[in-house]
Amino acid sequence: MKYRCSVCGYIYDEDKEGVRFEDLPEDWRCPVCGEGKEGFEPMEDEEPAPVRAPEVQEAPSVEEGDLRELSAAELSALCSNLARGCEKQQLSRESELFKQISDYFWSNRVVPDHDGVASLLELIGKDLEAYPAAKDVVSSAGDRGSLRVLTWSEKVTMIMDSILTRYRDDPSFLQHTSVYVCDICGFIYIGDNPPAVCPVCKVPGFMILRAGGVA
Amino acid sequence: MVRMYASRNLRNCTKDCMCLYVCPTGATDTETGQIDFDKCIGCGDCVRSCPNGAISLIPYTYPPQQPKDDQCVAAVRAISHSKALQEAIAEDAMSTSDDPALFLLMKAVRRSNRLMGEDLVRETGYMLPQSGEVRRLLESLIANPPDGFPVEAARELLGLLRFTE
């Protein structure tokens, strides 16, 4: 019997592990994302998921000029990504210039009033509510690129939600461990042995970089 | 055919030197480790001869990008906006924290949100640095620069990048 983590997709295979899932201790956690046992679902015998008829939705109308203006922080991310793109093309001067513009926008960001982890969890909760509708919109438009980024960032956000909730409930869980971030999709891994392949974007493990460790 | 130049991925280069043997212009033999793009004629011989797959060809010019639907841009942008807020909150929480565990967690959350934000925003039409969207963005920033905006950097970019449209 196999069990799949509903947060990151990690599969616990009873045959390979030699321990039945129900015999694992109650405080056992997903080795990839730290989700508890309750977040695992038994896998049926690989039956393909029933094809869900796409719900026909009245798409919200977007008026000219109705698109949300990019904030200074978003413009900073836009430009740091263009800097990365130039770097890949070996355009070092162009990359430097985009970094300069990115830094300018970051220095003009607005920091909202906040309550740290609690505020982050609140925003994350809203994001997780927004993903399904956003994915429907881009799917029906046939925009696979947007569907890709929404799929990846939804998974990364679910894992972040699970990690921050765990920290809020028991801050000591971060002691004596390292923290890694996938440099491609942003997947956060808590532990000392990051996976060989990123569970979200499938990039090789050497792109999962250590953010640091707490002794 | 699009004109291209060879580029070496230094992470993969194991100095087998096949590219030095086959290069007709000597562009691969440099003191920097990278290929001399000015000498390279884009013949691709080094790409085919490298036993470690460390060299690829980069185009000088790119095709126009796929247009983006307004509905999709609006849907993705609503989420990128939230990621940018979270990045700013995480950084603020990081700089005011005296708990090393929280500091580390906020550092990871900040980085993760930056990466997600970059990826989301690029999918709204800003993937390629040479795209028409980027050109129009730079031009509008030069025409109406916000306070303290580095106009010279934007002007230099307009001059350097070979835009698709």
PDB file of C-alpha atoms in Angstrom, chain A residues 59-62 64 67-71 73-82 84-86 88-91 93-94 97-98 100-102 104-106 108-114 116-117 119-120 123-124 127 130-131 134 137-138 141 143 145-146 148-150 152-153 156-157 160 163-164 167 171 174 177-188 190 206-207 211-214, chain B residues 5-9 11-12 34 37 58-60 62 67-93 96 99-124 126-131 134 137-138 141 145-150 152-154 156-157 160-163:
ATOM      1  CA  ALA A  59     -15.285  34.870 -17.026  1.00  0.00           C
ATOM      2  CA  PRO A  60     -15.037  38.174 -15.183  1.00  0.00           C
ATOM      3  CA  SER A  61     -14.770  40.921 -17.721  1.00  0.00           C
ATOM      4  CA  VAL A  62     -11.541  42.879 -17.834  1.00  0.00           C
ATOM      5  CA  GLU A  64      -9.178  48.347 -20.700  1.00  0.00           C
ATOM      6  CA  LEU A  67      -5.460  45.538 -14.963  1.00  0.00           C
ATOM      7  CA  ARG A  68      -3.911  46.034 -11.574  1.00  0.00           C
ATOM      8  CA  GLU A  69      -0.876  48.284 -11.756  1.00  0.00           C
ATOM      9  CA  LEU A  70       2.351  46.550 -10.827  1.00  0.00           C
ATOM     10  CA  SER A  71       3.544  47.601  -7.371  1.00  0.00           C
ATOM     11  CA  ALA A  73       7.945  45.370  -5.245  1.00  0.00           C
ATOM     12  CA  GLU A  74       6.481  43.530  -8.267  1.00  0.00           C
ATOM     13  CA  LEU A  75       8.459  45.747 -10.653  1.00  0.00           C
ATOM     14  CA  SER A  76      11.551  44.862  -8.630  1.00  0.00           C
ATOM     15  CA  ALA A  77      10.824  41.140  -9.137  1.00  0.00           C
ATOM     16  CA  LEU A  78      10.083  41.734 -12.823  1.00  0.00           C
ATOM     17  CA  CYS A  79      13.478  43.414 -13.289  1.00  0.00           C
ATOM     18  CA  SER A  80      15.466  40.919 -11.189  1.00  0.00           C
ATOM     19  CA  ASN A  81      13.973  38.173 -13.361  1.00  0.00           C
ATOM     20  CA  LEU A  82      14.999  40.030 -16.533  1.00  0.00           C
ATOM     21  CA  ARG A  84      18.503  36.523 -14.638  1.00  0.00           C
ATOM     22  CA  GLY A  85      17.346  36.154 -18.240  1.00  0.00           C
ATOM     23  CA  CYS A  86      20.197  38.361 -19.462  1.00  0.00           C
ATOM     24  CA  LYS A  88      21.542  33.164 -19.112  1.00  0.00           C
ATOM     25  CA  GLN A  89      22.221  34.866 -22.445  1.00  0.00           C
ATOM     26  CA  GLN A  90      25.672  35.974 -21.191  1.00  0.00           C
ATOM     27  CA  LEU A  91      24.602  39.625 -21.425  1.00  0.00           C
ATOM     28  CA  ARG A  93      26.091  44.547 -18.739  1.00  0.00           C
ATOM     29  CA  GLU A  94      22.356  44.266 -19.461  1.00  0.00           C
ATOM     30  CA  LEU A  97      21.452  47.381 -15.497  1.00  0.00           C
ATOM     31  CA  PHE A  98      18.266  45.401 -14.808  1.00  0.00           C
ATOM     32  CA  GLN A 100      20.140  48.369 -10.772  1.00  0.00           C
ATOM     33  CA  ILE A 101      16.524  49.109 -11.770  1.00  0.00           C
ATOM     34  CA  SER A 102      15.295  46.191  -9.631  1.00  0.00           C
ATOM     35  CA  TYR A 104      15.631  51.037  -7.236  1.00  0.00           C
ATOM     36  CA  PHE A 105      12.084  49.602  -7.189  1.00  0.00           C
ATOM     37  CA  TRP A 106      12.803  47.463  -4.108  1.00  0.00           C
ATOM     38  CA  ASN A 108      10.589  52.122  -3.023  1.00  0.00           C
ATOM     39  CA  ARG A 109       8.502  49.142  -1.848  1.00  0.00           C
ATOM     40  CA  VAL A 110       5.679  49.691   0.605  1.00  0.00           C
ATOM     41  CA  VAL A 111       5.869  47.530   3.736  1.00  0.00           C
ATOM     42  CA  PRO A 112       2.305  46.984   4.962  1.00  0.00           C
ATOM     43  CA  ASP A 113       1.471  47.060   8.676  1.00  0.00           C
ATOM     44  CA  HIS A 114       1.886  43.492   9.771  1.00  0.00           C
ATOM     45  CA  GLY A 116       4.819  38.764  11.236  1.00  0.00           C
ATOM     46  CA  VAL A 117       4.007  35.090  10.777  1.00  0.00           C
ATOM     47  CA  SER A 119       0.002  38.201   8.675  1.00  0.00           C
ATOM     48  CA  LEU A 120       1.903  35.925   6.303  1.00  0.00           C
ATOM     49  CA  LEU A 123      -2.141  36.321   2.990  1.00  0.00           C
ATOM     50  CA  ILE A 124      -1.186  32.724   2.187  1.00  0.00           C
ATOM     51  CA  ASP A 127      -3.698  32.991  -2.084  1.00  0.00           C
ATOM     52  CA  ALA A 130      -7.496  32.274  -5.225  1.00  0.00           C
ATOM     53  CA  TYR A 131      -5.476  29.554  -6.993  1.00  0.00           C
ATOM     54  CA  ALA A 134      -7.011  31.484 -11.435  1.00  0.00           C
ATOM     55  CA  VAL A 137      -9.157  31.025 -16.111  1.00  0.00           C
ATOM     56  CA  VAL A 138      -5.747  30.242 -17.616  1.00  0.00           C
ATOM     57  CA  ALA A 141      -7.591  30.269 -22.271  1.00  0.00           C
ATOM     58  CA  ASP A 143      -2.238  29.364 -21.467  1.00  0.00           C
ATOM     59  CA  GLY A 145       2.804  28.905 -19.250  1.00  0.00           C
ATOM     60  CA  SER A 146       0.514  30.609 -16.752  1.00  0.00           C
ATOM     61  CA  ARG A 148       2.675  26.040 -15.025  1.00  0.00           C
ATOM     62  CA  VAL A 149       3.586  28.953 -12.790  1.00  0.00           C
ATOM     63  CA  LEU A 150       0.269  28.776 -10.921  1.00  0.00           C
ATOM     64  CA  TRP A 152       4.210  25.343  -9.075  1.00  0.00           C
ATOM     65  CA  SER A 153       3.600  28.361  -6.873  1.00  0.00           C
ATOM     66  CA  VAL A 156       5.211  25.996  -2.900  1.00  0.00           C
ATOM     67  CA  THR A 157       2.573  28.088  -1.093  1.00  0.00           C
ATOM     68  CA  MET A 160       5.055  27.286   3.080  1.00  0.00           C
ATOM     69  CA  ILE A 163       5.841  25.127   7.609  1.00  0.00           C
ATOM     70  CA  LEU A 164       4.641  28.483   8.992  1.00  0.00           C
ATOM     71  CA  TYR A 167       6.376  27.188  13.428  1.00  0.00           C
ATOM     72  CA  PRO A 171       8.739  27.369  17.231  1.00  0.00           C
ATOM     73  CA  LEU A 174      13.453  24.724  13.645  1.00  0.00           C
ATOM     74  CA  THR A 177      18.113  21.898  11.484  1.00  0.00           C
ATOM     75  CA  SER A 178      18.910  23.559   8.167  1.00  0.00           C
ATOM     76  CA  VAL A 179      16.640  25.411   5.781  1.00  0.00           C
ATOM     77  CA  TYR A 180      16.913  25.163   1.989  1.00  0.00           C
ATOM     78  CA  VAL A 181      15.146  27.027  -0.828  1.00  0.00           C
ATOM     79  CA  CYS A 182      14.884  25.770  -4.420  1.00  0.00           C
ATOM     80  CA  ASP A 183      16.477  28.517  -6.502  1.00  0.00           C
ATOM     81  CA  ILE A 184      14.051  27.889  -9.363  1.00  0.00           C
ATOM     82  CA  CYS A 185      10.549  27.589  -7.865  1.00  0.00           C
ATOM     83  CA  GLY A 186      10.990  28.700  -4.228  1.00  0.00           C
ATOM     84  CA  PHE A 187      10.190  25.291  -2.625  1.00  0.00           C
ATOM     85  CA  ILE A 188      11.245  25.449   1.048  1.00  0.00           C
ATOM     86  CA  ILE A 190      13.404  22.035   6.386  1.00  0.00           C
ATOM     87  CA  PHE A 206      22.088  21.095  -6.580  1.00  0.00           C
ATOM     88  CA  MET A 207      19.746  24.002  -7.373  1.00  0.00           C
ATOM     89  CA  ALA A 211      19.533  29.361   3.355  1.00  0.00           C
ATOM     90  CA  GLY A 212      21.310  28.599   6.631  1.00  0.00           C
ATOM     91  CA  GLY A 213      21.075  26.521   9.770  1.00  0.00           C
ATOM     92  CA  VAL A 214      20.311  27.021  13.435  1.00  0.00           C
TER      93      VAL A 214
ATOM     94  CA  TYR B   5      27.090  32.484 -30.710  1.00  0.00           C
ATOM     95  CA  ALA B   6      28.497  29.689 -28.552  1.00  0.00           C
ATOM     96  CA  SER B   7      28.442  29.927 -24.766  1.00  0.00           C
ATOM     97  CA  ARG B   8      30.121  27.636 -22.249  1.00  0.00           C
ATOM     98  CA  ASN B   9      28.311  26.454 -19.118  1.00  0.00           C
ATOM     99  CA  ARG B  11      29.369  24.295 -14.243  1.00  0.00           C
ATOM    100  CA  ASN B  12      29.638  21.460 -16.789  1.00  0.00           C
ATOM    101  CA  GLN B  34      34.193  31.836 -21.384  1.00  0.00           C
ATOM    102  CA  PHE B  37      31.679  36.085 -28.359  1.00  0.00           C
ATOM    103  CA  ILE B  58      22.690  31.506 -27.970  1.00  0.00           C
ATOM    104  CA  PRO B  59      20.741  33.447 -30.611  1.00  0.00           C
ATOM    105  CA  TYR B  60      21.456  37.115 -31.325  1.00  0.00           C
ATOM    106  CA  TYR B  62      14.529  36.210 -30.813  1.00  0.00           C
ATOM    107  CA  PRO B  67       0.545  37.391 -26.770  1.00  0.00           C
ATOM    108  CA  LYS B  68      -1.037  37.168 -23.313  1.00  0.00           C
ATOM    109  CA  ASP B  69      -4.744  37.228 -22.659  1.00  0.00           C
ATOM    110  CA  ASP B  70      -5.948  40.039 -20.334  1.00  0.00           C
ATOM    111  CA  GLN B  71      -7.995  37.620 -18.206  1.00  0.00           C
ATOM    112  CA  CYS B  72      -4.917  35.480 -17.604  1.00  0.00           C
ATOM    113  CA  VAL B  73      -2.751  38.489 -16.801  1.00  0.00           C
ATOM    114  CA  ALA B  74      -5.332  39.716 -14.266  1.00  0.00           C
ATOM    115  CA  ALA B  75      -5.608  36.279 -12.615  1.00  0.00           C
ATOM    116  CA  VAL B  76      -1.841  35.832 -12.306  1.00  0.00           C
ATOM    117  CA  ARG B  77      -1.215  39.416 -11.244  1.00  0.00           C
ATOM    118  CA  ALA B  78      -3.617  39.189  -8.302  1.00  0.00           C
ATOM    119  CA  ILE B  79      -1.363  36.481  -6.878  1.00  0.00           C
ATOM    120  CA  SER B  80       1.979  38.111  -7.770  1.00  0.00           C
ATOM    121  CA  HIS B  81       0.771  41.195  -5.905  1.00  0.00           C
ATOM    122  CA  SER B  82       0.284  39.114  -2.747  1.00  0.00           C
ATOM    123  CA  LYS B  83       3.703  37.448  -3.096  1.00  0.00           C
ATOM    124  CA  ALA B  84       5.372  40.872  -3.281  1.00  0.00           C
ATOM    125  CA  LEU B  85       3.606  41.932  -0.067  1.00  0.00           C
ATOM    126  CA  GLN B  86       4.714  38.734   1.654  1.00  0.00           C
ATOM    127  CA  GLU B  87       8.295  39.264   0.527  1.00  0.00           C
ATOM    128  CA  ALA B  88       8.277  42.756   2.070  1.00  0.00           C
ATOM    129  CA  ILE B  89       6.704  41.477   5.314  1.00  0.00           C
ATOM    130  CA  ALA B  90       9.189  38.597   5.582  1.00  0.00           C
ATOM    131  CA  GLU B  91      12.120  40.957   5.103  1.00  0.00           C
ATOM    132  CA  ASP B  92      10.772  43.344   7.728  1.00  0.00           C
ATOM    133  CA  ALA B  93      10.171  40.476  10.180  1.00  0.00           C
ATOM    134  CA  THR B  96      13.513  43.035  13.475  1.00  0.00           C
ATOM    135  CA  ASP B  99      15.388  34.855  17.309  1.00  0.00           C
ATOM    136  CA  PRO B 100      17.822  33.062  14.949  1.00  0.00           C
ATOM    137  CA  ALA B 101      15.215  30.432  14.013  1.00  0.00           C
ATOM    138  CA  LEU B 102      12.657  33.051  13.010  1.00  0.00           C
ATOM    139  CA  PHE B 103      15.366  35.010  11.172  1.00  0.00           C
ATOM    140  CA  LEU B 104      16.247  31.951   9.118  1.00  0.00           C
ATOM    141  CA  LEU B 105      12.622  31.072   8.415  1.00  0.00           C
ATOM    142  CA  MET B 106      11.848  34.633   7.291  1.00  0.00           C
ATOM    143  CA  LYS B 107      14.956  34.651   5.106  1.00  0.00           C
ATOM    144  CA  ALA B 108      13.681  31.509   3.345  1.00  0.00           C
ATOM    145  CA  VAL B 109      10.132  32.903   3.050  1.00  0.00           C
ATOM    146  CA  ARG B 110      11.463  36.175   1.615  1.00  0.00           C
ATOM    147  CA  ARG B 111      13.550  34.337  -0.992  1.00  0.00           C
ATOM    148  CA  SER B 112      10.753  31.934  -1.857  1.00  0.00           C
ATOM    149  CA  ASN B 113       8.306  34.798  -2.404  1.00  0.00           C
ATOM    150  CA  ARG B 114      10.797  36.635  -4.594  1.00  0.00           C
ATOM    151  CA  LEU B 115      11.237  33.547  -6.765  1.00  0.00           C
ATOM    152  CA  MET B 116       7.487  32.913  -7.011  1.00  0.00           C
ATOM    153  CA  GLY B 117       6.885  36.616  -7.730  1.00  0.00           C
ATOM    154  CA  GLU B 118       9.542  36.668 -10.467  1.00  0.00           C
ATOM    155  CA  ASP B 119       8.054  33.583 -12.066  1.00  0.00           C
ATOM    156  CA  LEU B 120       4.454  34.878 -11.873  1.00  0.00           C
ATOM    157  CA  VAL B 121       5.255  38.341 -13.258  1.00  0.00           C
ATOM    158  CA  ARG B 122       7.353  36.966 -16.122  1.00  0.00           C
ATOM    159  CA  GLU B 123       4.367  34.890 -17.273  1.00  0.00           C
ATOM    160  CA  THR B 124       2.309  38.074 -17.747  1.00  0.00           C
ATOM    161  CA  TYR B 126       7.733  39.808 -19.449  1.00  0.00           C
ATOM    162  CA  MET B 127       9.604  36.538 -20.013  1.00  0.00           C
ATOM    163  CA  LEU B 128      12.126  37.654 -22.620  1.00  0.00           C
ATOM    164  CA  PRO B 129      14.325  40.726 -21.919  1.00  0.00           C
ATOM    165  CA  GLN B 130      14.157  41.562 -25.658  1.00  0.00           C
ATOM    166  CA  SER B 131      10.322  41.470 -25.842  1.00  0.00           C
ATOM    167  CA  VAL B 134       9.865  45.142 -21.885  1.00  0.00           C
ATOM    168  CA  LEU B 137       7.883  49.352 -20.088  1.00  0.00           C
ATOM    169  CA  LEU B 138      11.363  50.912 -20.301  1.00  0.00           C
ATOM    170  CA  LEU B 141       9.559  54.694 -17.357  1.00  0.00           C
ATOM    171  CA  PRO B 145      10.225  58.558 -14.451  1.00  0.00           C
ATOM    172  CA  PRO B 146       9.157  58.069 -10.822  1.00  0.00           C
ATOM    173  CA  ASP B 147      11.218  59.994  -8.235  1.00  0.00           C
ATOM    174  CA  GLY B 148      14.876  58.979  -8.327  1.00  0.00           C
ATOM    175  CA  PHE B 149      14.410  56.414 -11.133  1.00  0.00           C
ATOM    176  CA  PRO B 150      17.742  55.519 -12.827  1.00  0.00           C
ATOM    177  CA  GLU B 152      20.316  56.388 -17.600  1.00  0.00           C
ATOM    178  CA  ALA B 153      20.219  52.643 -16.897  1.00  0.00           C
ATOM    179  CA  ALA B 154      16.911  52.310 -18.769  1.00  0.00           C
ATOM    180  CA  GLU B 156      21.387  52.192 -21.902  1.00  0.00           C
ATOM    181  CA  LEU B 157      19.218  49.041 -21.926  1.00  0.00           C
ATOM    182  CA  LEU B 160      21.870  47.527 -25.923  1.00  0.00           C
ATOM    183  CA  LEU B 161      18.988  45.037 -26.270  1.00  0.00           C
ATOM    184  CA  ARG B 162      17.968  43.804 -29.727  1.00  0.00           C
ATOM    185  CA  PHE B 163      14.191  43.947 -29.323  1.00  0.00           C
TER     186      PHE B 163
END
